[in-house]
């Protein structure tokens, strides 16, 4: 992991939390820029991201640059005291480039060329794209490395968002080279891919194609390796551009991640990528119609904090209100913007940045909210933005502190996610993300902070580790969990975990293969449930999605399936491993059942739970080693109470013993040292 350098950015911002967002001045006449800077000052904006989609204007023709307008923008911002996260503008090649190099356009799995006219229309393996981005990056960093407004570099934008894997011939050849490096000899590939099946045996690497659309299911290990390759290929693009920036400038370099939203269709292995970030940054957008979207936000932020090794990270984008790309773009309710921003900060962000500064009047995103709405400053959103700016100043003393007190980790391996999304599995209803969310939510409701970790990470600081549907498990990951449990830890393992090895081969001899000795429960057959079906359990409510036929070997049965196809078979078991305890859950519990089980497990593992009322009062703490701050965010419709002593930085009020957080309210309490 590279050293995280967020503190250099906040130092450049005089110790303040970064506040601002994407600024696209090229969409507006220059007289508007003056108003922009004035209003940024009024709102307390201190950092804007400039140039993300500016390639077409910065390089009007190949090798000829027009930096005049960008010079003027950066000078204006600097004169206004606003710092810049400067993009290298490589996210979207201009139309002239795609016309000159049509072979650089991406090709989908059906062999259809994706046109330019939207964004990110390039093949990551294209040598033309790579040399053009290297030239552009060099030109930009040479010109602006010494500009006093610039405090960090922003490479590209949301890798993998729209440039999903490319299946063209150039990508195919790069895939062959990647496979040759990985397997060295073709027989090793045949073994890993199980090509004895369906006459898929390969004699030479150059026979292999990307997993293009075929008559039916393409070889799953080929698909998995292609996801790994596609992530590596985009990472090579990032690294090449970041290296150029670092060669010319000492400032930290990042690119904006998209949290949990990356699946097999848009492969990015963020754990691997995080090692190459000088600071981890993330974009998060609420799913407006999800009634518990604030919990999903919390989970995403916890994941990003894991990528940043627990240190402060950058919230590079979120929205002040509605987005434009969901089926129904529901606007945020009053106070929701404030709660969302402070949630990210409560979970480790030292920045609250948005897409975007000024709402666009043209283009596909003209209905996307912004800091400055179409209606201008006489608007609720603007007033909330100004208030948020003041709140961030009021809590600035938390800058540099870290989220503390996480006694629980949830395991999330990228390969497990990708492999769980391959074709032809027992049921389409089994979702690693849903299962992860179920367990995170159960802990969230109790106010228990969770970290995200890989199975192979050092888990020794945790009391409880949850393994939700980690379908693919390496030997190293299984060993790590075994030693965690053996040394006294508590582990919860759910159905569809440890089923295959890293080549997506079934681990034979009974499920959950990799974890059989840990669970002490042997499953012999899966019985997925019908859509919407629930089967009763003898305890902890009912199960959904999955049921199983099995029996305890060394485990104790806590609940059986009371109905359904596997009535009498164990649904939840507990096993002693060394000095630790392993729970196995063979179905998807309801939120109430998960909460009940989690509460019992926390008590049995002596993990403290905050004293608070209400499931929707979100509690976290940050610490700088000397002081601690408690963040209490009430998403519920009733006032809620938490036990805490200290001073609420947002109001200046002292709290003694208990603090009441009004429905929709937020408190950030510097705690009294006992
Ligand atoms: C992403 C992109 C932005 C913008 C927003 C809209 O986060 O990075 O350019 O398109 O989505 O929500």
Coordinates of C-alpha atoms in Angstrom, one line a residue, residues 224 263-264 412-434 436 468-472 495-497 499-500 504:
X224 CA -13.1 -14.7 -14.6
X263 CA -19.4 -6.0 -10.8
X264 CA -18.2 -8.6 -13.4
X412 CA -15.0 -8.8 0.6
X413 CA -12.7 -10.4 -1.9
X414 CA -13.0 -9.1 -5.5
X415 CA -12.5 -12.5 -7.0
X416 CA -15.4 -13.9 -4.8
X417 CA -17.7 -11.1 -6.1
X418 CA -16.7 -11.7 -9.7
X419 CA -17.0 -15.4 -9.5
X420 CA -20.3 -15.3 -7.7
X421 CA -21.7 -13.3 -10.6
X422 CA -20.7 -15.9 -13.2
X423 CA -23.4 -17.8 -15.2
X424 CA -25.1 -21.1 -14.3
X425 CA -25.1 -20.9 -10.5
X426 CA -27.7 -22.5 -8.2
X427 CA -30.0 -19.5 -8.2
X428 CA -30.0 -16.0 -9.6
X429 CA -31.4 -14.8 -6.2
X430 CA -28.1 -15.4 -4.4
X431 CA -26.3 -12.1 -4.4
X432 CA -23.0 -11.5 -2.6
X433 CA -23.8 -7.8 -2.4
X434 CA -27.2 -8.3 -0.9
X436 CA -23.0 -8.4 2.5
X468 CA -20.9 -13.2 3.5
X469 CA -21.2 -15.4 0.4
X470 CA -17.5 -15.5 -0.3
X471 CA -18.1 -18.1 -3.0
X472 CA -14.5 -18.3 -4.2
X495 CA -24.2 -20.2 2.5
X496 CA -22.3 -20.1 -0.9
X497 CA -19.0 -19.4 0.8
X499 CA -17.5 -23.3 -2.7
X500 CA -14.7 -23.0 -5.3
X504 CA -13.6 -21.6 -10.0

